[in-house]
PDB file of C-alpha atoms in Angstrom:
ATOM      1  CA  MET O  18      14.848   2.534  -1.254  1.00  0.00           C
ATOM      2  CA  TYR O  19      14.017  -1.168  -0.972  1.00  0.00           C
ATOM      3  CA  GLY O  20      15.851  -3.625  -3.153  1.00  0.00           C
ATOM      4  CA  SER O  21      18.068  -2.607  -6.000  1.00  0.00           C
ATOM      5  CA  LEU O  22      17.847  -1.585  -9.645  1.00  0.00           C
ATOM      6  CA  ALA O  23      19.393  -4.936 -10.712  1.00  0.00           C
ATOM      7  CA  GLY O  24      16.963  -6.849  -8.495  1.00  0.00           C
ATOM      8  CA  PHE O  25      14.101  -4.697  -9.790  1.00  0.00           C
ATOM      9  CA  ARG O  26      14.914  -5.556 -13.402  1.00  0.00           C
ATOM     10  CA  ALA O  27      15.600  -9.204 -12.671  1.00  0.00           C
ATOM     11  CA  TYR O  28      12.246  -9.514 -10.888  1.00  0.00           C
ATOM     12  CA  ALA O  29      10.289  -7.875 -13.647  1.00  0.00           C
ATOM     13  CA  LEU O  30      12.110  -9.894 -16.393  1.00  0.00           C
ATOM     14  CA  ALA O  31      11.324 -13.133 -14.638  1.00  0.00           C
ATOM     15  CA  ARG O  32       7.582 -12.102 -14.986  1.00  0.00           C
ATOM     16  CA  GLY O  33       7.844 -11.155 -18.698  1.00  0.00           C
ATOM     17  CA  ASP O  34       8.110  -7.377 -18.019  1.00  0.00           C
ATOM     18  CA  SER O  35      11.110  -5.768 -19.850  1.00  0.00           C
ATOM     19  CA  ALA O  36      10.090  -2.273 -19.133  1.00  0.00           C
ATOM     20  CA  PRO O  37      12.454  -1.691 -16.134  1.00  0.00           C
ATOM     21  CA  THR O  38      15.322  -3.089 -18.360  1.00  0.00           C
ATOM     22  CA  ASP O  39      14.350  -1.018 -21.357  1.00  0.00           C
ATOM     23  CA  ALA O  40      14.090   2.162 -19.241  1.00  0.00           C
ATOM     24  CA  THR O  41      17.115   4.319 -18.570  1.00  0.00           C
ATOM     25  CA  ASN O  42      18.814   3.791 -15.182  1.00  0.00           C
ATOM     26  CA  GLU O  43      17.442   7.213 -14.002  1.00  0.00           C
ATOM     27  CA  ALA O  44      13.847   6.375 -14.930  1.00  0.00           C
ATOM     28  CA  ALA O  45      13.915   2.939 -13.347  1.00  0.00           C
ATOM     29  CA  THR O  46      15.626   4.140 -10.193  1.00  0.00           C
ATOM     30  CA  ALA O  47      13.159   6.943  -9.805  1.00  0.00           C
ATOM     31  CA  ALA O  48      10.269   4.463 -10.171  1.00  0.00           C
ATOM     32  CA  LEU O  49      11.862   2.118  -7.621  1.00  0.00           C
ATOM     33  CA  VAL O  50      12.278   5.058  -5.140  1.00  0.00           C
ATOM     34  CA  ARG O  51       8.671   6.060  -5.676  1.00  0.00           C
ATOM     35  CA  GLY O  52       7.455   2.454  -5.255  1.00  0.00           C
ATOM     36  CA  SER O  53       9.562   1.985  -2.203  1.00  0.00           C
ATOM     37  CA  ASP O  54       8.110   5.269  -0.744  1.00  0.00           C
ATOM     38  CA  MET O  55       4.611   3.962  -1.086  1.00  0.00           C
ATOM     39  CA  ILE O  56       5.466   0.689   0.558  1.00  0.00           C
ATOM     40  CA  ARG O  57       7.326   2.563   3.409  1.00  0.00           C
ATOM     41  CA  LEU O  58       4.433   4.978   3.911  1.00  0.00           C
ATOM     42  CA  ARG O  59       1.439   2.656   3.516  1.00  0.00           C
ATOM     43  CA  TYR O  60       2.399  -0.868   4.708  1.00  0.00           C
ATOM     44  CA  VAL O  61       5.516  -0.761   6.791  1.00  0.00           C
ATOM     45  CA  PRO O  62       3.965   1.309   9.636  1.00  0.00           C
ATOM     46  CA  ASN O  63       1.197  -1.330   9.917  1.00  0.00           C
ATOM     47  CA  PHE O  64       3.395  -4.381  10.338  1.00  0.00           C
ATOM     48  CA  LEU O  65       2.005  -6.784  13.091  1.00  0.00           C
ATOM     49  CA  PRO O  66       4.449  -7.174  15.959  1.00  0.00           C
ATOM     50  CA  GLY O  67       7.275  -9.570  15.128  1.00  0.00           C
ATOM     51  CA  TYR O  68       7.398  -8.543  11.480  1.00  0.00           C
ATOM     52  CA  GLY O  69       9.749  -5.934   9.952  1.00  0.00           C
ATOM     53  CA  ILE O  70      11.373  -4.807   6.674  1.00  0.00           C
ATOM     54  CA  ASP O  71      13.705  -7.890   6.676  1.00  0.00           C
ATOM     55  CA  PHE O  72      10.880 -10.334   7.035  1.00  0.00           C
ATOM     56  CA  VAL O  73      10.951 -13.048   4.255  1.00  0.00           C
ATOM     57  CA  PRO O  74       7.630 -14.864   3.981  1.00  0.00           C
ATOM     58  CA  PRO O  75       7.701 -18.647   3.827  1.00  0.00           C
ATOM     59  CA  GLY O  76       8.249 -19.835   0.232  1.00  0.00           C
ATOM     60  CA  SER O  77       9.766 -16.523  -0.823  1.00  0.00           C
ATOM     61  CA  ASP O  78      13.400 -15.742  -1.648  1.00  0.00           C
ATOM     62  CA  MET O  79      13.319 -12.004  -0.821  1.00  0.00           C
ATOM     63  CA  PRO O  80      12.092  -9.742   1.853  1.00  0.00           C
ATOM     64  CA  LEU O  81       8.416  -8.771   1.576  1.00  0.00           C
ATOM     65  CA  VAL O  82       8.971  -5.173   1.240  1.00  0.00           C
ATOM     66  CA  GLU O  83      11.494  -5.615  -1.521  1.00  0.00           C
ATOM     67  CA  GLU O  84       8.965  -7.755  -3.644  1.00  0.00           C
ATOM     68  CA  ALA O  85       6.250  -5.253  -2.969  1.00  0.00           C
ATOM     69  CA  ALA O  86       8.522  -2.278  -3.986  1.00  0.00           C
ATOM     70  CA  TYR O  87       9.378  -4.050  -7.267  1.00  0.00           C
ATOM     71  CA  ILE O  88       5.646  -4.458  -7.970  1.00  0.00           C
ATOM     72  CA  ALA O  89       4.927  -0.875  -6.983  1.00  0.00           C
ATOM     73  CA  ALA O  90       7.926   0.408  -8.979  1.00  0.00           C
ATOM     74  CA  SER O  91       6.551  -1.393 -12.205  1.00  0.00           C
ATOM     75  CA  ILE O  92       3.313   0.419 -11.690  1.00  0.00           C
ATOM     76  CA  GLU O  93       5.152   3.643 -11.180  1.00  0.00           C
ATOM     77  CA  LEU O  94       7.320   3.139 -14.159  1.00  0.00           C
ATOM     78  CA  LYS O  95       4.232   2.795 -16.367  1.00  0.00           C
ATOM     79  CA  THR O  96       2.347   5.547 -14.757  1.00  0.00           C
ATOM     80  CA  PRO O  97       4.606   8.000 -12.870  1.00  0.00           C
ATOM     81  CA  GLY O  98       2.915   9.325  -9.746  1.00  0.00           C
ATOM     82  CA  PHE O  99       0.338   6.640  -9.601  1.00  0.00           C
ATOM     83  CA  PHE O 100       0.691   6.125  -5.890  1.00  0.00           C
ATOM     84  CA  SER O 101       0.855   9.932  -5.102  1.00  0.00           C
ATOM     85  CA  LYS O 102      -2.477  11.080  -6.416  1.00  0.00           C
ATOM     86  CA  THR O 103      -4.472  13.650  -4.566  1.00  0.00           C
ATOM     87  CA  TYR O 104      -8.094  13.143  -4.146  1.00  0.00           C
ATOM     88  CA  THR O 105     -11.088  15.068  -2.734  1.00  0.00           C
ATOM     89  CA  ALA O 106     -14.138  13.431  -1.296  1.00  0.00           C
ATOM     90  CA  ALA O 107     -16.204  14.865  -4.195  1.00  0.00           C
ATOM     91  CA  GLU O 108     -14.023  12.723  -6.659  1.00  0.00           C
ATOM     92  CA  GLN O 109     -15.151   9.378  -5.060  1.00  0.00           C
ATOM     93  CA  LYS O 110     -18.501   9.211  -6.863  1.00  0.00           C
ATOM     94  CA  VAL O 111     -20.250   7.904  -9.845  1.00  0.00           C
ATOM     95  CA  LEU O 112     -23.009   9.161 -11.962  1.00  0.00           C
ATOM     96  CA  THR O 113     -26.173   7.327 -11.247  1.00  0.00           C
ATOM     97  CA  GLU O 114     -28.852   9.436 -12.698  1.00  0.00           C
ATOM     98  CA  VAL O 115     -28.983  11.804 -15.555  1.00  0.00           C
ATOM     99  CA  LYS O 116     -32.360  13.638 -15.628  1.00  0.00           C
ATOM    100  CA  GLY O 117     -32.009  14.796 -11.999  1.00  0.00           C
ATOM    101  CA  ILE O 118     -28.198  14.579 -12.206  1.00  0.00           C
ATOM    102  CA  LYS O 119     -27.413  12.365  -9.256  1.00  0.00           C
ATOM    103  CA  TRP O 120     -24.101  11.224  -7.977  1.00  0.00           C
ATOM    104  CA  THR O 121     -23.517   8.344  -5.635  1.00  0.00           C
ATOM    105  CA  VAL O 122     -20.383   7.800  -3.495  1.00  0.00           C
ATOM    106  CA  VAL O 123     -18.580   4.647  -4.422  1.00  0.00           C
ATOM    107  CA  GLY O 124     -16.539   2.421  -2.154  1.00  0.00           C
ATOM    108  CA  GLU O 125     -15.756   3.259   1.499  1.00  0.00           C
ATOM    109  CA  SER O 126     -14.617   6.825   1.648  1.00  0.00           C
ATOM    110  CA  SER O 127     -13.975   7.158   5.377  1.00  0.00           C
ATOM    111  CA  GLY O 128     -11.071   4.762   5.823  1.00  0.00           C
ATOM    112  CA  VAL O 129      -7.576   5.810   6.584  1.00  0.00           C
ATOM    113  CA  TYR O 130      -6.360   4.738   3.141  1.00  0.00           C
ATOM    114  CA  ALA O 131      -9.750   5.078   1.290  1.00  0.00           C
ATOM    115  CA  SER O 132      -8.403   7.682  -1.113  1.00  0.00           C
ATOM    116  CA  MET O 133      -5.124   5.975  -1.720  1.00  0.00           C
ATOM    117  CA  PRO O 134      -4.591   4.116  -5.107  1.00  0.00           C
ATOM    118  CA  VAL O 135      -4.295   0.372  -4.392  1.00  0.00           C
ATOM    119  CA  SER O 136      -2.512  -2.527  -6.016  1.00  0.00           C
ATOM    120  CA  THR O 137      -4.497  -5.711  -5.131  1.00  0.00           C
ATOM    121  CA  LEU O 138      -1.364  -7.802  -5.604  1.00  0.00           C
ATOM    122  CA  ILE O 139       0.548  -5.635  -3.064  1.00  0.00           C
ATOM    123  CA  ASP O 140      -2.434  -5.806  -0.720  1.00  0.00           C
ATOM    124  CA  ALA O 141      -2.461  -9.629  -0.998  1.00  0.00           C
ATOM    125  CA  LEU O 142       1.255  -9.885  -0.219  1.00  0.00           C
ATOM    126  CA  PHE O 143       0.947  -7.730   3.013  1.00  0.00           C
ATOM    127  CA  TRP O 144      -2.430  -8.941   4.163  1.00  0.00           C
ATOM    128  CA  PRO O 145      -1.265 -11.671   6.673  1.00  0.00           C
ATOM    129  CA  TYR O 146       1.387  -9.481   8.112  1.00  0.00           C
ATOM    130  CA  VAL O 147      -0.150  -6.025   8.656  1.00  0.00           C
ATOM    131  CA  SER O 148      -2.933  -4.593  10.912  1.00  0.00           C
ATOM    132  CA  ASP O 149      -5.961  -2.847   9.476  1.00  0.00           C
ATOM    133  CA  PRO O 150      -6.055   0.695  10.928  1.00  0.00           C
ATOM    134  CA  ASP O 151      -9.832   0.794  10.215  1.00  0.00           C
ATOM    135  CA  ALA O 152     -10.609  -2.409  12.046  1.00  0.00           C
ATOM    136  CA  ALA O 153     -12.742  -2.376  15.085  1.00  0.00           C
ATOM    137  CA  GLY O 154     -10.810  -2.674  18.308  1.00  0.00           C
ATOM    138  CA  PHE O 155     -11.302  -2.824  21.917  1.00  0.00           C
ATOM    139  CA  MET O 156     -10.054  -1.266  25.060  1.00  0.00           C
ATOM    140  CA  PHE O 157     -10.819  -1.256  28.743  1.00  0.00           C
ATOM    141  CA  ARG O 158     -11.575   1.948  30.629  1.00  0.00           C
ATOM    142  CA  SER O 159     -12.521   2.771  34.074  1.00  0.00           C
ATOM    143  CA  VAL O 160     -14.458   5.694  35.366  1.00  0.00           C
ATOM    144  CA  GLY O 161     -14.026   7.574  38.657  1.00  0.00           C
ATOM    145  CA  PRO O 162     -11.273   8.075  41.140  1.00  0.00           C
ATOM    146  CA  ARG O 163      -9.180   4.938  42.024  1.00  0.00           C
ATOM    147  CA  SER O 164     -11.415   2.768  39.991  1.00  0.00           C
ATOM    148  CA  CYS O 165      -8.339   0.912  38.676  1.00  0.00           C
ATOM    149  CA  ASP O 166      -6.761   0.311  42.001  1.00  0.00           C
ATOM    150  CA  VAL O 167      -6.009  -3.163  42.779  1.00  0.00           C
ATOM    151  CA  ALA O 168      -6.698  -4.271  46.335  1.00  0.00           C
TER     152      ALA O 168
END
């Protein structure tokens, strides 16, 4: 778990959210654990080299993962299980025609995290410090025997 129950409550109160303070210790802790799980599974593995769970961004007074876990925990406290939804490709659609009953896929459904619920605030926090697993990359290859030998 990232952060602490006291830190979660103080962070939320400073932003006018008394829900973590009003919740029981068990409910608030469970939300913080679920929020931390989401950060650990979604963002931490994608840190760019040189950044880690102890990284404190310039202008911040707490580690990035801790602040993100508090944001995720607030969402989880209001909607338990928000970040652990299960989707099928068929659910990522919108009704676009009634007479012929036509559905259209919405958003990008082929990305690594395309079916995962997202907090735009958490995405904004991590954006400068994580790699995009769906970004185009490059690599060098050689074909044939000894094609990589250096003379």
